[in-house]
PDB file of C-alpha atoms in Angstrom:
ATOM      1  CA  MET A  55     104.694 135.966  88.274  1.00  0.00           C
ATOM      2  CA  LYS A  56     103.920 137.589  84.950  1.00  0.00           C
ATOM      3  CA  ASP A  57     100.160 137.098  84.713  1.00  0.00           C
ATOM      4  CA  LYS A  58      97.208 137.618  87.044  1.00  0.00           C
ATOM      5  CA  THR A  59      96.742 134.549  89.253  1.00  0.00           C
ATOM      6  CA  ILE A  60      94.081 133.522  91.744  1.00  0.00           C
ATOM      7  CA  LEU A  61      94.219 130.620  94.172  1.00  0.00           C
ATOM      8  CA  ILE A  62      90.840 129.094  94.921  1.00  0.00           C
ATOM      9  CA  TYR A  63      90.674 126.657  97.796  1.00  0.00           C
ATOM     10  CA  LYS A  64      88.326 124.422  99.722  1.00  0.00           C
ATOM     11  CA  SER A  65      89.310 123.589 103.275  1.00  0.00           C
ATOM     12  CA  ARG A  66      87.470 121.609 105.890  1.00  0.00           C
ATOM     13  CA  THR A  67      89.924 121.324 108.788  1.00  0.00           C
ATOM     14  CA  GLY A  68      92.295 124.169 107.969  1.00  0.00           C
ATOM     15  CA  PHE A  69      95.315 122.480 106.385  1.00  0.00           C
ATOM     16  CA  THR A  70      94.457 123.524 102.818  1.00  0.00           C
ATOM     17  CA  LYS A  71      93.571 127.043 103.953  1.00  0.00           C
ATOM     18  CA  GLY A  72      96.972 127.239 105.637  1.00  0.00           C
ATOM     19  CA  TYR A  73      98.782 126.175 102.473  1.00  0.00           C
ATOM     20  CA  ALA A  74      96.661 128.573 100.385  1.00  0.00           C
ATOM     21  CA  GLY A  75      97.712 131.428 102.650  1.00  0.00           C
ATOM     22  CA  MET A  76     101.383 130.461 102.423  1.00  0.00           C
ATOM     23  CA  ILE A  77     101.237 130.290  98.621  1.00  0.00           C
ATOM     24  CA  ALA A  78      99.401 133.628  98.347  1.00  0.00           C
ATOM     25  CA  LYS A  79     101.926 135.284 100.650  1.00  0.00           C
ATOM     26  CA  GLU A  80     104.863 133.874  98.672  1.00  0.00           C
ATOM     27  CA  THR A  81     103.495 134.678  95.200  1.00  0.00           C
ATOM     28  CA  GLY A  82     101.196 137.647  95.689  1.00  0.00           C
ATOM     29  CA  CYS A  83      98.299 135.847  94.009  1.00  0.00           C
ATOM     30  CA  ASP A  84      94.711 136.620  94.929  1.00  0.00           C
ATOM     31  CA  LEU A  85      92.869 134.206  97.216  1.00  0.00           C
ATOM     32  CA  ALA A  86      89.240 132.997  97.282  1.00  0.00           C
ATOM     33  CA  GLU A  87      87.233 130.185  98.796  1.00  0.00           C
ATOM     34  CA  LEU A  88      85.638 127.821  96.295  1.00  0.00           C
ATOM     35  CA  GLN A  89      82.169 128.546  97.632  1.00  0.00           C
ATOM     36  CA  ASN A  90      82.609 132.220  96.680  1.00  0.00           C
ATOM     37  CA  ALA A  91      84.244 131.677  93.268  1.00  0.00           C
ATOM     38  CA  LYS A  92      82.190 132.338  90.150  1.00  0.00           C
ATOM     39  CA  ALA A  93      83.565 131.943  86.627  1.00  0.00           C
ATOM     40  CA  GLU A  94      82.180 135.292  85.444  1.00  0.00           C
ATOM     41  CA  SER A  95      84.167 137.168  88.107  1.00  0.00           C
ATOM     42  CA  LEU A  96      87.423 135.408  87.149  1.00  0.00           C
ATOM     43  CA  THR A  97      87.659 136.451  83.507  1.00  0.00           C
ATOM     44  CA  HIS A  98      90.677 138.723  84.083  1.00  0.00           C
ATOM     45  CA  TYR A  99      92.799 135.906  85.533  1.00  0.00           C
ATOM     46  CA  GLN A 100      95.240 134.024  83.342  1.00  0.00           C
ATOM     47  CA  THR A 101      96.029 131.324  85.930  1.00  0.00           C
ATOM     48  CA  ILE A 102      93.741 129.567  88.390  1.00  0.00           C
ATOM     49  CA  ILE A 103      95.267 127.461  91.141  1.00  0.00           C
ATOM     50  CA  PHE A 104      92.918 125.106  92.960  1.00  0.00           C
ATOM     51  CA  GLY A 105      93.723 123.469  96.272  1.00  0.00           C
ATOM     52  CA  SER A 106      91.644 121.145  98.386  1.00  0.00           C
ATOM     53  CA  ARG A 107      91.735 118.257 100.800  1.00  0.00           C
ATOM     54  CA  LEU A 108      91.714 114.599 100.020  1.00  0.00           C
ATOM     55  CA  HIS A 109      88.542 112.988 101.263  1.00  0.00           C
ATOM     56  CA  ALA A 110      88.207 109.242 100.854  1.00  0.00           C
ATOM     57  CA  GLY A 111      90.854 109.385  98.115  1.00  0.00           C
ATOM     58  CA  ARG A 112      89.078 112.100  96.129  1.00  0.00           C
ATOM     59  CA  ILE A 113      90.009 115.774  95.796  1.00  0.00           C
ATOM     60  CA  ASP A 114      87.067 117.599  97.325  1.00  0.00           C
ATOM     61  CA  GLY A 115      85.514 120.148  94.933  1.00  0.00           C
ATOM     62  CA  LEU A 116      87.729 119.303  91.956  1.00  0.00           C
ATOM     63  CA  SER A 117      84.856 118.922  89.469  1.00  0.00           C
ATOM     64  CA  LYS A 118      83.453 122.331  90.403  1.00  0.00           C
ATOM     65  CA  ALA A 119      86.897 123.947  90.213  1.00  0.00           C
ATOM     66  CA  LYS A 120      87.565 122.464  86.760  1.00  0.00           C
ATOM     67  CA  SER A 121      84.188 123.712  85.561  1.00  0.00           C
ATOM     68  CA  ILE A 122      84.892 127.225  86.860  1.00  0.00           C
ATOM     69  CA  PHE A 123      88.282 127.169  85.132  1.00  0.00           C
ATOM     70  CA  GLN A 124      86.778 126.094  81.795  1.00  0.00           C
ATOM     71  CA  GLN A 125      84.106 128.799  81.960  1.00  0.00           C
ATOM     72  CA  SER A 126      86.471 131.556  83.140  1.00  0.00           C
ATOM     73  CA  GLY A 127      88.650 131.755  80.047  1.00  0.00           C
ATOM     74  CA  ALA A 128      91.843 131.446  82.103  1.00  0.00           C
ATOM     75  CA  LYS A 129      94.759 129.863  80.241  1.00  0.00           C
ATOM     76  CA  HIS A 130      96.385 127.840  83.027  1.00  0.00           C
ATOM     77  CA  PHE A 131      95.049 125.522  85.740  1.00  0.00           C
ATOM     78  CA  ILE A 132      97.284 124.305  88.567  1.00  0.00           C
ATOM     79  CA  LEU A 133      96.167 121.826  91.212  1.00  0.00           C
ATOM     80  CA  PHE A 134      97.296 120.914  94.693  1.00  0.00           C
ATOM     81  CA  ALA A 135      95.859 118.379  97.096  1.00  0.00           C
ATOM     82  CA  VAL A 136      96.420 118.217 100.840  1.00  0.00           C
ATOM     83  CA  GLY A 137      96.209 114.996 102.800  1.00  0.00           C
ATOM     84  CA  ALA A 138      97.237 113.232 105.965  1.00  0.00           C
ATOM     85  CA  MET A 139      99.676 110.825 104.337  1.00  0.00           C
ATOM     86  CA  PRO A 140     103.341 111.824 104.297  1.00  0.00           C
ATOM     87  CA  ASN A 141     104.919 113.015 101.050  1.00  0.00           C
ATOM     88  CA  THR A 142     107.062 109.866 101.145  1.00  0.00           C
ATOM     89  CA  ALA A 143     104.002 107.663 100.408  1.00  0.00           C
ATOM     90  CA  GLU A 144     104.774 107.944  96.692  1.00  0.00           C
ATOM     91  CA  GLU A 145     102.787 104.903  95.516  1.00  0.00           C
ATOM     92  CA  ALA A 146      99.648 105.985  97.383  1.00  0.00           C
ATOM     93  CA  ILE A 147     100.016 109.533  96.061  1.00  0.00           C
ATOM     94  CA  ALA A 148     100.457 108.293  92.475  1.00  0.00           C
ATOM     95  CA  GLU A 149      97.330 106.159  92.869  1.00  0.00           C
ATOM     96  CA  MET A 150      95.416 109.160  94.227  1.00  0.00           C
ATOM     97  CA  TRP A 151      96.355 111.205  91.140  1.00  0.00           C
ATOM     98  CA  LYS A 152      95.224 108.336  88.870  1.00  0.00           C
ATOM     99  CA  ASN A 153      91.872 108.304  90.681  1.00  0.00           C
ATOM    100  CA  ASN A 154      91.378 112.059  90.305  1.00  0.00           C
ATOM    101  CA  LEU A 155      92.865 112.994  86.933  1.00  0.00           C
ATOM    102  CA  SER A 156      92.611 111.394  83.514  1.00  0.00           C
ATOM    103  CA  ALA A 157      95.872 110.444  81.813  1.00  0.00           C
ATOM    104  CA  GLU A 158      95.530 113.532  79.598  1.00  0.00           C
ATOM    105  CA  GLU A 159      94.903 115.804  82.610  1.00  0.00           C
ATOM    106  CA  THR A 160      97.890 114.306  84.425  1.00  0.00           C
ATOM    107  CA  GLU A 161     100.088 115.390  81.512  1.00  0.00           C
ATOM    108  CA  ARG A 162      98.491 118.818  81.034  1.00  0.00           C
ATOM    109  CA  ILE A 163      97.749 120.029  84.583  1.00  0.00           C
ATOM    110  CA  PRO A 164     100.637 120.742  86.938  1.00  0.00           C
ATOM    111  CA  HIS A 165      99.673 119.002  90.182  1.00  0.00           C
ATOM    112  CA  PHE A 166     101.219 118.887  93.627  1.00  0.00           C
ATOM    113  CA  TYR A 167     100.627 116.937  96.829  1.00  0.00           C
ATOM    114  CA  MET A 168     101.240 118.573 100.205  1.00  0.00           C
ATOM    115  CA  GLN A 169     101.125 116.650 103.437  1.00  0.00           C
ATOM    116  CA  GLY A 170      98.902 118.243 106.035  1.00  0.00           C
ATOM    117  CA  GLY A 171      97.661 116.186 108.927  1.00  0.00           C
ATOM    118  CA  LEU A 172      94.597 115.127 110.849  1.00  0.00           C
ATOM    119  CA  SER A 173      92.480 117.342 113.056  1.00  0.00           C
ATOM    120  CA  TYR A 174      89.872 115.296 114.843  1.00  0.00           C
ATOM    121  CA  GLU A 175      88.802 118.468 116.671  1.00  0.00           C
ATOM    122  CA  ARG A 176      87.831 120.226 113.422  1.00  0.00           C
ATOM    123  CA  MET A 177      86.264 117.220 111.638  1.00  0.00           C
ATOM    124  CA  GLY A 178      82.539 116.828 111.280  1.00  0.00           C
ATOM    125  CA  PHE A 179      80.842 114.020 113.190  1.00  0.00           C
ATOM    126  CA  ILE A 180      80.627 111.618 110.237  1.00  0.00           C
ATOM    127  CA  ASP A 181      84.262 112.131 109.166  1.00  0.00           C
ATOM    128  CA  LYS A 182      85.465 111.824 112.748  1.00  0.00           C
ATOM    129  CA  THR A 183      83.513 108.602 113.280  1.00  0.00           C
ATOM    130  CA  MET A 184      84.783 107.112 110.003  1.00  0.00           C
ATOM    131  CA  MET A 185      88.398 108.040 110.781  1.00  0.00           C
ATOM    132  CA  LYS A 186      88.253 106.653 114.309  1.00  0.00           C
ATOM    133  CA  ALA A 187      86.802 103.378 112.992  1.00  0.00           C
ATOM    134  CA  ALA A 188      89.437 103.183 110.239  1.00  0.00           C
ATOM    135  CA  ALA A 189      92.154 103.964 112.789  1.00  0.00           C
ATOM    136  CA  ALA A 190      90.953 101.148 115.050  1.00  0.00           C
ATOM    137  CA  ILE A 191      90.945  98.641 112.182  1.00  0.00           C
ATOM    138  CA  MET A 192      94.321  99.752 110.817  1.00  0.00           C
ATOM    139  CA  SER A 193      95.983  99.752 114.214  1.00  0.00           C
ATOM    140  CA  ARG A 194      94.981  96.095 114.712  1.00  0.00           C
ATOM    141  CA  ARG A 195      96.374  95.147 111.287  1.00  0.00           C
ATOM    142  CA  SER A 196      99.606  97.125 111.346  1.00  0.00           C
ATOM    143  CA  ASN A 197     102.794  96.436 113.268  1.00  0.00           C
ATOM    144  CA  ASP A 198     104.008  99.985 112.651  1.00  0.00           C
ATOM    145  CA  GLU A 199     103.831 101.698 116.049  1.00  0.00           C
ATOM    146  CA  VAL A 200     104.521 105.172 114.618  1.00  0.00           C
ATOM    147  CA  PHE A 201     101.644 104.759 112.153  1.00  0.00           C
ATOM    148  CA  LYS A 202      99.308 103.549 114.920  1.00  0.00           C
ATOM    149  CA  LYS A 203     100.145 106.572 117.060  1.00  0.00           C
ATOM    150  CA  MET A 204      99.771 109.034 114.171  1.00  0.00           C
ATOM    151  CA  ILE A 205      96.344 107.879 113.043  1.00  0.00           C
ATOM    152  CA  SER A 206      94.939 107.664 116.568  1.00  0.00           C
ATOM    153  CA  GLN A 207      95.313 111.395 117.284  1.00  0.00           C
ATOM    154  CA  SER A 208      95.425 114.796 115.649  1.00  0.00           C
ATOM    155  CA  TYR A 209      98.709 115.906 114.126  1.00  0.00           C
ATOM    156  CA  ASP A 210     100.108 118.521 111.756  1.00  0.00           C
ATOM    157  CA  ILE A 211     102.955 117.646 109.380  1.00  0.00           C
ATOM    158  CA  SER A 212     102.470 120.613 107.059  1.00  0.00           C
ATOM    159  CA  SER A 213     105.440 122.791 106.208  1.00  0.00           C
ATOM    160  CA  GLU A 214     106.279 125.791 104.035  1.00  0.00           C
ATOM    161  CA  GLU A 215     108.857 123.643 102.252  1.00  0.00           C
ATOM    162  CA  TYR A 216     106.045 121.719 100.504  1.00  0.00           C
ATOM    163  CA  ILE A 217     104.801 124.802  98.618  1.00  0.00           C
ATOM    164  CA  LYS A 218     108.185 125.368  96.934  1.00  0.00           C
ATOM    165  CA  PRO A 219     107.618 123.213  93.809  1.00  0.00           C
ATOM    166  CA  LEU A 220     104.355 125.045  93.120  1.00  0.00           C
ATOM    167  CA  THR A 221     105.680 128.539  93.880  1.00  0.00           C
ATOM    168  CA  ASN A 222     108.823 127.865  91.840  1.00  0.00           C
ATOM    169  CA  LEU A 223     106.618 126.920  88.870  1.00  0.00           C
ATOM    170  CA  LEU A 224     104.824 130.259  89.150  1.00  0.00           C
ATOM    171  CA  LYS A 225     108.095 132.172  89.417  1.00  0.00           C
ATOM    172  CA  ASP A 226     109.486 130.400  86.333  1.00  0.00           C
ATOM    173  CA  ASP A 227     106.500 131.402  84.162  1.00  0.00           C
TER     174      ASP A 227
END
């Protein structure tokens, strides 16, 4: 990595924080939580990576992260999103990017999806209630037994292999 890079993340149940730690360890970039990031303290960074969870199809904190990037003077912005759907759900992932990035941003901003999981134990009450209700509805409508089992309980499908496209991009710069 030739320039100074910081990874800013927002994590609710720990999956994004885990990926942020893996990426920082692999690349040597600095690490900060979104709630502690201020544009004026990031002026010496050339690259800002932002990672966060998907929440109801939206990347949590993305607007704030983009604003910090624009105010910081950094030259490069890289994005990753962490969600419970497997990386193989390509159509759903493509739709998620369309809902979070403009066509111009999709072309300009390197973006990566990393499967994480569900942690009912670490969810807030409202999220847990919404997920349990959605799981009940989906399990009645789906014939996929594996899907029914996955959504009804906590699971972790995160892996270091999913950071490789992002870390390779940083190494190539």
